[in-house]
PDB file of C-alpha atoms in Angstrom:
ATOM      1  CA  MET L   8       0.269  -0.076  -0.225  1.00 53.00           C
ATOM      2  CA  ALA L   9       1.449   3.823  -0.485  1.00 68.00           C
ATOM      3  CA  VAL L  10       2.089   5.705   2.287  1.00 70.00           C
ATOM      4  CA  LYS L  11      -0.078   8.275   0.594  1.00 79.00           C
ATOM      5  CA  GLU L  12      -3.030   5.531   1.520  1.00 85.00           C
ATOM      6  CA  LEU L  13      -1.857   4.978   4.340  1.00 85.00           C
ATOM      7  CA  ARG L  14      -1.638   8.513   5.463  1.00 86.00           C
ATOM      8  CA  LEU L  15      -5.325   8.701   4.541  1.00 90.00           C
ATOM      9  CA  LEU L  16      -6.129   5.903   6.723  1.00 91.00           C
ATOM     10  CA  ALA L  17      -4.814   7.764   9.972  1.00 89.00           C
ATOM     11  CA  TYR L  18      -6.456  10.988   9.565  1.00 90.00           C
ATOM     12  CA  PHE L  19      -9.667   9.460   9.742  1.00 92.00           C
ATOM     13  CA  VAL L  20      -8.777   7.411  12.205  1.00 90.00           C
ATOM     14  CA  GLU L  21      -8.134  10.591  14.166  1.00 88.00           C
ATOM     15  CA  ILE L  22     -11.290  12.401  12.831  1.00 90.00           C
ATOM     16  CA  VAL L  23     -13.577   9.540  14.490  1.00 89.00           C
ATOM     17  CA  ARG L  24     -11.780   9.310  17.401  1.00 85.00           C
ATOM     18  CA  ALA L  25     -11.501  13.196  17.713  1.00 82.00           C
ATOM     19  CA  ASP L  26     -15.292  13.474  16.800  1.00 84.00           C
ATOM     20  CA  SER L  27     -14.485  16.662  15.303  1.00 84.00           C
ATOM     21  CA  MET L  28     -12.093  17.977  12.044  1.00 85.00           C
ATOM     22  CA  ARG L  29     -11.104  21.046  14.493  1.00 82.00           C
ATOM     23  CA  ALA L  30      -9.998  18.520  16.854  1.00 82.00           C
ATOM     24  CA  ALA L  31      -8.078  16.114  15.023  1.00 83.00           C
ATOM     25  CA  ALA L  32      -6.550  18.756  13.097  1.00 81.00           C
ATOM     26  CA  GLN L  33      -5.213  19.798  16.569  1.00 74.00           C
ATOM     27  CA  ARG L  34      -4.168  16.409  17.542  1.00 73.00           C
ATOM     28  CA  LEU L  35      -2.556  16.180  13.945  1.00 75.00           C
ATOM     29  CA  SER L  36      -0.612  19.290  14.437  1.00 67.00           C
ATOM     30  CA  VAL L  37      -2.087  20.486  10.902  1.00 74.00           C
ATOM     31  CA  SER L  38      -5.185  23.035   9.285  1.00 78.00           C
ATOM     32  CA  PRO L  39      -8.159  22.096   9.175  1.00 83.00           C
ATOM     33  CA  PRO L  40      -8.341  22.596   5.009  1.00 85.00           C
ATOM     34  CA  VAL L  41      -5.352  19.528   5.511  1.00 85.00           C
ATOM     35  CA  VAL L  42      -7.806  16.939   7.161  1.00 88.00           C
ATOM     36  CA  SER L  43     -10.898  18.051   5.182  1.00 89.00           C
ATOM     37  CA  THR L  44      -9.133  17.032   2.308  1.00 91.00           C
ATOM     38  CA  ALA L  45      -7.419  14.256   3.504  1.00 91.00           C
ATOM     39  CA  LEU L  46     -10.821  12.550   4.142  1.00 93.00           C
ATOM     40  CA  SER L  47     -12.509  14.129   0.871  1.00 93.00           C
ATOM     41  CA  ASP L  48      -9.674  12.122  -0.535  1.00 92.00           C
ATOM     42  CA  LEU L  49     -10.030   8.983   1.246  1.00 93.00           C
ATOM     43  CA  GLU L  50     -13.937   9.010   0.395  1.00 93.00           C
ATOM     44  CA  GLN L  51     -12.989   9.502  -3.882  1.00 93.00           C
ATOM     45  CA  LEU L  52     -10.341   6.257  -3.216  1.00 92.00           C
ATOM     46  CA  VAL L  53     -12.987   4.112  -1.831  1.00 92.00           C
ATOM     47  CA  GLY L  54     -15.581   5.366  -4.026  1.00 93.00           C
ATOM     48  CA  SER L  55     -18.215   5.971  -0.986  1.00 92.00           C
ATOM     49  CA  THR L  56     -19.092   8.801   1.332  1.00 94.00           C
ATOM     50  CA  LEU L  57     -17.325   8.042   4.942  1.00 93.00           C
ATOM     51  CA  ILE L  58     -19.192  10.423   7.243  1.00 92.00           C
ATOM     52  CA  THR L  59     -21.813  12.508   6.685  1.00 89.00           C
ATOM     53  CA  ARG L  60     -21.538  15.851   8.418  1.00 81.00           C
ATOM     54  CA  SER L  61     -23.102  19.066   9.407  1.00 75.00           C
ATOM     55  CA  THR L  62     -21.945  22.812  10.445  1.00 68.00           C
ATOM     56  CA  ARG L  63     -23.029  20.661  14.149  1.00 72.00           C
ATOM     57  CA  SER L  64     -22.411  17.271  14.311  1.00 78.00           C
ATOM     58  CA  MET L  65     -20.296  13.948  12.418  1.00 84.00           C
ATOM     59  CA  ALA L  66     -22.141  10.442  11.683  1.00 89.00           C
ATOM     60  CA  LEU L  67     -20.459   7.253  10.241  1.00 92.00           C
ATOM     61  CA  THR L  68     -22.110   5.146   7.301  1.00 92.00           C
ATOM     62  CA  ASP L  69     -22.396   1.896   7.230  1.00 92.00           C
ATOM     63  CA  THR L  70     -18.719   1.680   4.691  1.00 93.00           C
ATOM     64  CA  GLY L  71     -17.270   4.216   7.614  1.00 92.00           C
ATOM     65  CA  ARG L  72     -18.223   2.025  10.434  1.00 91.00           C
ATOM     66  CA  GLU L  73     -16.802  -1.029   8.751  1.00 92.00           C
ATOM     67  CA  LEU L  74     -13.980   1.141   6.977  1.00 93.00           C
ATOM     68  CA  PHE L  75     -13.313   1.988  10.750  1.00 91.00           C
ATOM     69  CA  LYS L  76     -12.143  -1.182  12.177  1.00 89.00           C
ATOM     70  CA  PHE L  77      -9.895  -2.164  10.189  1.00 88.00           C
ATOM     71  CA  ALA L  78      -7.704   1.096   9.647  1.00 89.00           C
ATOM     72  CA  ALA L  79      -8.047   1.228  13.171  1.00 86.00           C
ATOM     73  CA  GLU L  80      -6.530  -1.856  13.828  1.00 86.00           C
ATOM     74  CA  MET L  81      -3.805  -0.515  11.001  1.00 84.00           C
ATOM     75  CA  VAL L  82      -2.826   2.250  12.566  1.00 81.00           C
ATOM     76  CA  ASP L  83      -2.427   0.792  16.417  1.00 78.00           C
ATOM     77  CA  ALA L  84      -0.785  -1.484  15.157  1.00 78.00           C
ATOM     78  CA  SER L  85       1.533   0.387  13.537  1.00 75.00           C
ATOM     79  CA  ALA L  86       2.224   2.885  16.234  1.00 70.00           C
ATOM     80  CA  ASN L  87       3.210  -0.619  18.256  1.00 67.00           C
ATOM     81  CA  ALA L  88       5.362  -1.643  16.030  1.00 67.00           C
ATOM     82  CA  LEU L  89       7.177   1.761  16.252  1.00 64.00           C
ATOM     83  CA  ARG L  90       7.835   1.440  20.262  1.00 59.00           C
ATOM     84  CA  ARG L  91       9.461  -1.353  19.899  1.00 58.00           C
ATOM     85  CA  PHE L  92      12.017   0.721  18.521  1.00 61.00           C
ATOM     86  CA  GLN L  93      11.766   3.654  20.454  1.00 59.00           C
ATOM     87  CA  SER L  94      14.541   5.665  20.946  1.00 61.00           C
ATOM     88  CA  SER L  95      17.096   5.848  24.244  1.00 69.00           C
ATOM     89  CA  PRO L  96      16.125   8.507  26.629  1.00 74.00           C
ATOM     90  CA  ASP L  97      18.320  10.645  25.727  1.00 69.00           C
ATOM     91  CA  GLU L  98      17.108  10.811  21.995  1.00 79.00           C
ATOM     92  CA  ILE L  99      13.726  11.203  23.257  1.00 86.00           C
ATOM     93  CA  ASP L 100      12.812  15.449  22.996  1.00 87.00           C
ATOM     94  CA  GLY L 101       9.715  17.932  22.311  1.00 91.00           C
ATOM     95  CA  THR L 102       7.275  18.494  25.019  1.00 94.00           C
ATOM     96  CA  VAL L 103       4.956  17.750  26.945  1.00 95.00           C
ATOM     97  CA  ALA L 104       1.507  19.427  28.156  1.00 96.00           C
ATOM     98  CA  VAL L 105       0.143  18.052  31.387  1.00 96.00           C
ATOM     99  CA  THR L 106      -3.027  19.128  33.518  1.00 95.00           C
ATOM    100  CA  LEU L 107      -3.594  18.262  37.052  1.00 94.00           C
ATOM    101  CA  PRO L 108      -5.109  19.406  40.628  1.00 91.00           C
ATOM    102  CA  VAL L 109      -3.784  22.554  41.873  1.00 89.00           C
ATOM    103  CA  GLU L 110      -3.167  20.052  45.422  1.00 86.00           C
ATOM    104  CA  LEU L 111      -1.026  17.396  43.331  1.00 92.00           C
ATOM    105  CA  ALA L 112       1.265  19.829  41.709  1.00 93.00           C
ATOM    106  CA  THR L 113       2.463  21.382  44.599  1.00 88.00           C
ATOM    107  CA  SER L 114       2.607  18.474  46.762  1.00 87.00           C
ATOM    108  CA  TRP L 115       2.687  15.220  44.428  1.00 93.00           C
ATOM    109  CA  LEU L 116       4.592  16.279  41.649  1.00 94.00           C
ATOM    110  CA  PRO L 117       7.402  18.325  42.244  1.00 94.00           C
ATOM    111  CA  PRO L 118      10.038  14.660  43.152  1.00 92.00           C
ATOM    112  CA  ILE L 119       8.825  13.065  39.942  1.00 93.00           C
ATOM    113  CA  LEU L 120       9.613  15.665  37.966  1.00 94.00           C
ATOM    114  CA  ARG L 121      12.810  16.087  38.880  1.00 93.00           C
ATOM    115  CA  GLY L 122      13.336  12.250  38.186  1.00 92.00           C
ATOM    116  CA  PHE L 123      11.734  12.658  34.894  1.00 93.00           C
ATOM    117  CA  GLN L 124      13.974  15.619  33.883  1.00 93.00           C
ATOM    118  CA  THR L 125      16.968  13.435  34.876  1.00 92.00           C
ATOM    119  CA  ALA L 126      15.990  10.695  32.647  1.00 90.00           C
ATOM    120  CA  TYR L 127      15.015  12.527  29.999  1.00 92.00           C
ATOM    121  CA  PRO L 128      16.982  15.899  30.100  1.00 93.00           C
ATOM    122  CA  ASN L 129      15.200  16.506  26.114  1.00 93.00           C
ATOM    123  CA  VAL L 130      12.316  16.524  26.973  1.00 94.00           C
ATOM    124  CA  LEU L 131       9.727  19.624  28.221  1.00 95.00           C
ATOM    125  CA  PRO L 132       6.514  19.137  30.587  1.00 96.00           C
ATOM    126  CA  GLN L 133       4.346  21.733  30.682  1.00 96.00           C
ATOM    127  CA  ILE L 134       2.516  21.958  33.938  1.00 97.00           C
ATOM    128  CA  HIS L 135      -0.832  23.346  34.048  1.00 96.00           C
ATOM    129  CA  ALA L 136      -2.477  23.342  37.834  1.00 93.00           C
ATOM    130  CA  ASP L 137      -6.341  23.604  38.014  1.00 88.00           C
ATOM    131  CA  ASP L 138      -9.058  22.499  39.792  1.00 83.00           C
ATOM    132  CA  GLY L 139     -11.900  23.209  37.030  1.00 82.00           C
ATOM    133  CA  GLN L 140     -12.714  20.359  34.338  1.00 82.00           C
ATOM    134  CA  VAL L 141     -11.102  19.566  31.420  1.00 81.00           C
ATOM    135  CA  ASN L 142     -12.599  18.839  27.457  1.00 82.00           C
ATOM    136  CA  LEU L 143      -9.340  16.561  27.420  1.00 83.00           C
ATOM    137  CA  THR L 144      -9.754  15.374  23.444  1.00 76.00           C
ATOM    138  CA  ALA L 145     -10.222  19.655  22.654  1.00 80.00           C
ATOM    139  CA  SER L 146      -7.478  20.902  24.347  1.00 86.00           C
ATOM    140  CA  PRO L 147      -4.029  21.047  24.110  1.00 90.00           C
ATOM    141  CA  TYR L 148      -2.479  19.136  26.688  1.00 92.00           C
ATOM    142  CA  ASP L 149      -1.646  16.005  26.738  1.00 92.00           C
ATOM    143  CA  ILE L 150      -2.039  14.110  30.026  1.00 93.00           C
ATOM    144  CA  ALA L 151      -4.242  14.775  31.958  1.00 93.00           C
ATOM    145  CA  LEU L 152      -3.597  13.515  35.548  1.00 94.00           C
ATOM    146  CA  ARG L 153      -6.892  13.305  37.891  1.00 91.00           C
ATOM    147  CA  ALA L 154      -7.891  12.360  41.553  1.00 90.00           C
ATOM    148  CA  GLU L 155     -10.172  10.769  43.183  1.00 88.00           C
ATOM    149  CA  TYR L 156     -11.116  10.198  46.585  1.00 85.00           C
ATOM    150  CA  CYS L 157     -11.837   6.476  48.014  1.00 84.00           C
ATOM    151  CA  ASP L 158     -11.561   4.887  51.354  1.00 80.00           C
ATOM    152  CA  ARG L 159      -9.146   1.824  49.828  1.00 81.00           C
ATOM    153  CA  PRO L 160      -6.547   1.590  47.252  1.00 86.00           C
ATOM    154  CA  ARG L 161      -7.023   1.428  43.725  1.00 86.00           C
ATOM    155  CA  HIS L 162      -5.204  -0.646  41.325  1.00 84.00           C
ATOM    156  CA  THR L 163      -6.775  -0.675  37.940  1.00 81.00           C
ATOM    157  CA  THR L 164      -4.769  -0.274  34.876  1.00 79.00           C
ATOM    158  CA  ASP L 165      -4.825   3.658  35.109  1.00 84.00           C
ATOM    159  CA  VAL L 166      -4.257   4.545  38.571  1.00 89.00           C
ATOM    160  CA  CYS L 167      -0.391   5.610  38.948  1.00 90.00           C
ATOM    161  CA  ALA L 168      -0.527   6.118  42.034  1.00 91.00           C
ATOM    162  CA  ASN L 169      -2.438   5.645  45.829  1.00 91.00           C
ATOM    163  CA  LEU L 170      -1.605   8.740  48.024  1.00 92.00           C
ATOM    164  CA  PRO L 171      -2.708   8.250  51.687  1.00 90.00           C
ATOM    165  CA  LEU L 172      -4.684  10.702  53.704  1.00 91.00           C
ATOM    166  CA  LYS L 173      -3.942  12.226  56.988  1.00 91.00           C
ATOM    167  CA  LEU L 174      -5.757  14.114  60.080  1.00 92.00           C
ATOM    168  CA  VAL L 175      -3.017  16.157  61.115  1.00 94.00           C
ATOM    169  CA  CYS L 176      -3.549  19.715  63.565  1.00 94.00           C
ATOM    170  CA  ALA L 177      -0.684  21.846  65.267  1.00 95.00           C
ATOM    171  CA  PRO L 178       0.913  20.011  67.795  1.00 94.00           C
ATOM    172  CA  SER L 179      -0.041  22.644  70.690  1.00 91.00           C
ATOM    173  CA  LEU L 180      -3.781  22.096  70.559  1.00 88.00           C
ATOM    174  CA  PRO L 181      -4.866  19.063  73.573  1.00 80.00           C
ATOM    175  CA  SER L 182      -4.511  15.698  72.973  1.00 76.00           C
ATOM    176  CA  ASP L 183      -5.046  12.474  74.980  1.00 77.00           C
ATOM    177  CA  PRO L 184      -3.777  10.004  72.318  1.00 73.00           C
ATOM    178  CA  GLY L 185      -5.961   6.929  75.345  1.00 77.00           C
ATOM    179  CA  GLN L 186      -9.232   8.724  73.895  1.00 82.00           C
ATOM    180  CA  PRO L 187     -11.115   6.849  71.332  1.00 84.00           C
ATOM    181  CA  LEU L 188     -10.942   8.680  68.323  1.00 86.00           C
ATOM    182  CA  ASN L 189     -14.071  10.680  67.713  1.00 85.00           C
ATOM    183  CA  ARG L 190     -14.021  11.971  71.217  1.00 86.00           C
ATOM    184  CA  GLN L 191     -10.104  13.398  69.893  1.00 86.00           C
ATOM    185  CA  ILE L 192     -11.949  14.204  66.436  1.00 86.00           C
ATOM    186  CA  GLN L 193     -14.622  16.306  68.274  1.00 83.00           C
ATOM    187  CA  THR L 194     -12.241  18.548  70.717  1.00 85.00           C
ATOM    188  CA  LEU L 195     -10.179  19.419  67.966  1.00 87.00           C
ATOM    189  CA  GLY L 196     -13.016  20.687  65.706  1.00 86.00           C
ATOM    190  CA  LEU L 197     -12.308  19.601  62.081  1.00 88.00           C
ATOM    191  CA  ILE L 198     -11.683  22.053  59.222  1.00 89.00           C
ATOM    192  CA  ALA L 199     -13.159  20.647  55.860  1.00 83.00           C
ATOM    193  CA  ALA L 200     -11.585  21.471  52.959  1.00 77.00           C
ATOM    194  CA  THR L 201     -14.994  21.353  50.420  1.00 65.00           C
ATOM    195  CA  ALA L 202     -13.545  21.405  46.942  1.00 52.00           C
ATOM    196  CA  GLY L 203     -14.169  18.049  45.434  1.00 47.00           C
ATOM    197  CA  ARG L 204     -13.538  16.688  49.180  1.00 46.00           C
ATOM    198  CA  GLU L 205     -16.716  15.147  49.701  1.00 43.00           C
ATOM    199  CA  THR L 206     -15.657  11.811  49.574  1.00 44.00           C
ATOM    200  CA  ALA L 207     -15.920   8.220  50.580  1.00 39.00           C
ATOM    201  CA  SER L 208     -14.002   9.202  53.371  1.00 45.00           C
ATOM    202  CA  GLN L 209     -15.559  12.489  54.439  1.00 50.00           C
ATOM    203  CA  SER L 210     -19.456  13.195  53.192  1.00 49.00           C
ATOM    204  CA  ALA L 211     -21.581  15.455  54.952  1.00 55.00           C
ATOM    205  CA  GLY L 212     -21.573  15.067  59.127  1.00 69.00           C
ATOM    206  CA  GLN L 213     -18.899  12.751  58.828  1.00 78.00           C
ATOM    207  CA  ILE L 214     -15.367  11.113  58.558  1.00 84.00           C
ATOM    208  CA  ARG L 215     -14.643   7.350  58.092  1.00 84.00           C
ATOM    209  CA  ALA L 216     -11.246   6.006  59.451  1.00 87.00           C
ATOM    210  CA  THR L 217     -10.124   2.674  58.813  1.00 84.00           C
ATOM    211  CA  ASN L 218      -8.190   0.699  62.330  1.00 84.00           C
ATOM    212  CA  ARG L 219      -5.156  -0.314  60.950  1.00 83.00           C
ATOM    213  CA  GLY L 220      -5.352  -3.159  63.377  1.00 84.00           C
ATOM    214  CA  THR L 221      -8.300  -4.855  63.191  1.00 87.00           C
ATOM    215  CA  GLY L 222      -9.326  -3.361  59.926  1.00 83.00           C
ATOM    216  CA  ALA L 223     -12.684  -2.331  61.016  1.00 85.00           C
ATOM    217  CA  VAL L 224     -14.279   1.055  59.647  1.00 85.00           C
ATOM    218  CA  GLU L 225     -15.237   3.770  62.083  1.00 84.00           C
ATOM    219  CA  VAL L 226     -18.074   6.134  60.740  1.00 86.00           C
ATOM    220  CA  ILE L 227     -17.319   9.232  63.160  1.00 84.00           C
ATOM    221  CA  GLU L 228     -20.283  12.290  63.360  1.00 81.00           C
ATOM    222  CA  ILE L 229     -18.639  15.432  63.007  1.00 79.00           C
ATOM    223  CA  SER L 230     -19.497  19.191  63.131  1.00 76.00           C
ATOM    224  CA  SER L 231     -17.089  21.225  60.743  1.00 81.00           C
ATOM    225  CA  ARG L 232     -15.267  24.022  62.951  1.00 83.00           C
ATOM    226  CA  PHE L 233     -14.509  25.703  59.924  1.00 85.00           C
ATOM    227  CA  GLU L 234     -15.069  25.360  56.057  1.00 85.00           C
ATOM    228  CA  VAL L 235     -12.743  26.230  53.612  1.00 86.00           C
ATOM    229  CA  SER L 236     -12.588  25.759  49.808  1.00 81.00           C
ATOM    230  CA  ASN L 237      -8.689  24.639  49.055  1.00 81.00           C
ATOM    231  CA  SER L 238      -7.048  21.867  50.916  1.00 83.00           C
ATOM    232  CA  HIS L 239      -3.725  24.368  51.125  1.00 85.00           C
ATOM    233  CA  VAL L 240      -6.071  26.790  53.006  1.00 89.00           C
ATOM    234  CA  ALA L 241      -6.960  23.901  55.434  1.00 90.00           C
ATOM    235  CA  LYS L 242      -3.423  22.784  56.083  1.00 92.00           C
ATOM    236  CA  GLU L 243      -2.256  26.678  56.710  1.00 93.00           C
ATOM    237  CA  MET L 244      -5.264  26.461  59.068  1.00 94.00           C
ATOM    238  CA  ALA L 245      -4.726  23.369  61.254  1.00 94.00           C
ATOM    239  CA  ARG L 246      -0.637  25.005  61.943  1.00 94.00           C
ATOM    240  CA  ASP L 247      -2.309  28.012  63.175  1.00 94.00           C
ATOM    241  CA  GLY L 248      -4.644  25.747  65.337  1.00 93.00           C
ATOM    242  CA  PHE L 249      -7.182  25.769  64.127  1.00 93.00           C
ATOM    243  CA  GLY L 250      -8.493  22.407  64.374  1.00 91.00           C
ATOM    244  CA  ALA L 251      -7.866  19.245  62.316  1.00 92.00           C
ATOM    245  CA  ALA L 252      -7.477  18.922  58.498  1.00 92.00           C
ATOM    246  CA  LEU L 253      -7.593  15.945  56.381  1.00 89.00           C
ATOM    247  CA  VAL L 254      -4.767  16.327  53.616  1.00 90.00           C
ATOM    248  CA  ILE L 255      -2.587  14.533  51.731  1.00 91.00           C
ATOM    249  CA  GLY L 256       0.091  12.732  53.585  1.00 90.00           C
ATOM    250  CA  CYS L 257       2.922  13.954  51.031  1.00 89.00           C
ATOM    251  CA  ASP L 258       1.878  17.392  51.606  1.00 89.00           C
ATOM    252  CA  ALA L 259       2.213  17.321  55.275  1.00 91.00           C
ATOM    253  CA  GLU L 260       4.899  15.464  55.065  1.00 90.00           C
ATOM    254  CA  ARG L 261       7.557  18.094  55.769  1.00 90.00           C
ATOM    255  CA  ASP L 262       5.634  19.795  58.299  1.00 94.00           C
ATOM    256  CA  LEU L 263       5.370  17.114  59.982  1.00 94.00           C
ATOM    257  CA  GLN L 264       8.793  16.053  60.205  1.00 93.00           C
ATOM    258  CA  ALA L 265       9.606  20.229  61.384  1.00 95.00           C
ATOM    259  CA  GLY L 266       7.381  19.261  63.809  1.00 95.00           C
ATOM    260  CA  LEU L 267       4.581  22.321  62.718  1.00 95.00           C
ATOM    261  CA  LEU L 268       2.370  19.306  62.450  1.00 96.00           C
ATOM    262  CA  ARG L 269       0.939  16.381  64.324  1.00 94.00           C
ATOM    263  CA  SER L 270      -0.932  13.751  63.270  1.00 93.00           C
ATOM    264  CA  VAL L 271      -4.087  12.530  64.952  1.00 92.00           C
ATOM    265  CA  SER L 272      -3.693   9.275  64.781  1.00 89.00           C
ATOM    266  CA  ASP L 273      -1.047   7.476  63.311  1.00 86.00           C
ATOM    267  CA  LYS L 274      -3.226   4.183  63.702  1.00 86.00           C
ATOM    268  CA  HIS L 275      -6.109   4.916  61.614  1.00 86.00           C
ATOM    269  CA  ASP L 276      -6.029   5.680  57.399  1.00 85.00           C
ATOM    270  CA  PHE L 277      -8.374   8.032  56.995  1.00 88.00           C
ATOM    271  CA  GLY L 278      -8.859   7.146  52.723  1.00 86.00           C
ATOM    272  CA  TYR L 279      -6.834   7.678  49.972  1.00 89.00           C
ATOM    273  CA  VAL L 280      -6.694   9.522  46.791  1.00 90.00           C
ATOM    274  CA  SER L 281      -6.149   7.624  43.736  1.00 92.00           C
ATOM    275  CA  VAL L 282      -4.285   9.242  41.197  1.00 93.00           C
ATOM    276  CA  ARG L 283      -5.801   8.341  37.661  1.00 90.00           C
ATOM    277  CA  ILE L 284      -3.843   9.040  34.344  1.00 91.00           C
ATOM    278  CA  MET L 285      -6.022   9.790  31.023  1.00 89.00           C
ATOM    279  CA  MET L 286      -3.847  10.297  27.284  1.00 87.00           C
ATOM    280  CA  ARG L 287      -5.402  12.730  24.744  1.00 84.00           C
ATOM    281  CA  ASP L 288      -4.289  10.409  21.813  1.00 77.00           C
ATOM    282  CA  ARG L 289      -4.550   6.888  20.937  1.00 69.00           C
ATOM    283  CA  LEU L 290      -1.222   7.597  19.585  1.00 73.00           C
ATOM    284  CA  PRO L 291       0.858  10.011  21.738  1.00 83.00           C
ATOM    285  CA  SER L 292       4.435  11.124  20.464  1.00 86.00           C
ATOM    286  CA  PRO L 293       7.430   9.777  22.018  1.00 88.00           C
ATOM    287  CA  ALA L 294       7.933  12.028  25.033  1.00 91.00           C
ATOM    288  CA  ALA L 295       3.919  11.672  26.098  1.00 91.00           C
ATOM    289  CA  ILE L 296       4.817   7.581  26.662  1.00 89.00           C
ATOM    290  CA  ALA L 297       8.252   8.637  28.120  1.00 91.00           C
ATOM    291  CA  PHE L 298       6.299  10.731  30.979  1.00 94.00           C
ATOM    292  CA  ARG L 299       3.007   8.387  31.389  1.00 91.00           C
ATOM    293  CA  ASP L 300       6.081   5.311  31.569  1.00 89.00           C
ATOM    294  CA  PHE L 301       7.800   7.688  34.504  1.00 93.00           C
ATOM    295  CA  LEU L 302       4.782   8.400  36.356  1.00 92.00           C
ATOM    296  CA  PHE L 303       4.098   4.695  36.844  1.00 86.00           C
ATOM    297  CA  SER L 304       7.392   2.919  37.293  1.00 77.00           C
ATOM    298  CA  PRO L 305       8.818   4.966  40.140  1.00 53.00           C
ATOM    299  CA  LEU L 306       5.608   5.131  41.776  1.00 47.00           C
ATOM    300  CA  GLU L 307       5.280   1.396  42.014  1.00 41.00           C
ATOM    301  CA  ALA L 308       9.217   0.941  42.679  1.00 41.00           C
ATOM    302  CA  LYS L 309       7.863   3.231  46.246  1.00 36.00           C
ATOM    303  CA  GLU L 310       5.095   0.774  46.696  1.00 38.00           C
ATOM    304  CA  ASN L 311       6.536  -2.578  46.464  1.00 37.00           C
TER     305      ASN L 311
END
């Protein structure tokens, strides 16, 4: 098969997956007219309409659906074959654009970035920290990292890390480790971080804690002393003695080591943040593949 036909099939697969001429053009780094011309050329070559399109929508014809099955398999197989002969880390260059929540960007990501820069010195990560929703397909980002709060660690193929949550407070606050956990929390008062924090571990009016020794889940009724819109604000208020705050462990690690915070209970888990990876392209660049794989490998090694 000629190179031209392969290119036309690859463009067709991208159009279908992006569900938009403009989005496909962005992902292919070409102009929309180039994508539109490629589709017209392929339809002329096949002798049939593949996609019916209007100003607002697109839909595959029966012929288009059949061709897409074969074309997608061919394009994906070609990409996988090339990855087997991928360049060494020193030869991989380019940029990789990553979007993730602010909380992960400030506490979890920095040591990973340092390791990645050492391993891939010619790749430039572009980090966008934002707690808002992103339409990844139509965005300029190669990778989106998303945080999901849960009682237990998740081990699906798209999860690259499970970060434990800690309940922390100022060392100066009254402490009686002999008291039941629920009494300690009621005495300290809870600072609730409301932005995305109503989760399996903390919901309206209660917090869940798993006893590490017995595995039993304790459901503790709470009444928040303060509600704030950012977990970092909650942590800073905890440092200043306003109550206890539920934070990602790595976000409080330095303060715990420096004695600026203390853990309310080291015998309990207060849930986890599972970090999920989503890729914009089914055929990502070598730089994006390198970043994705790096996110998995060092974290898996730490967990083992």
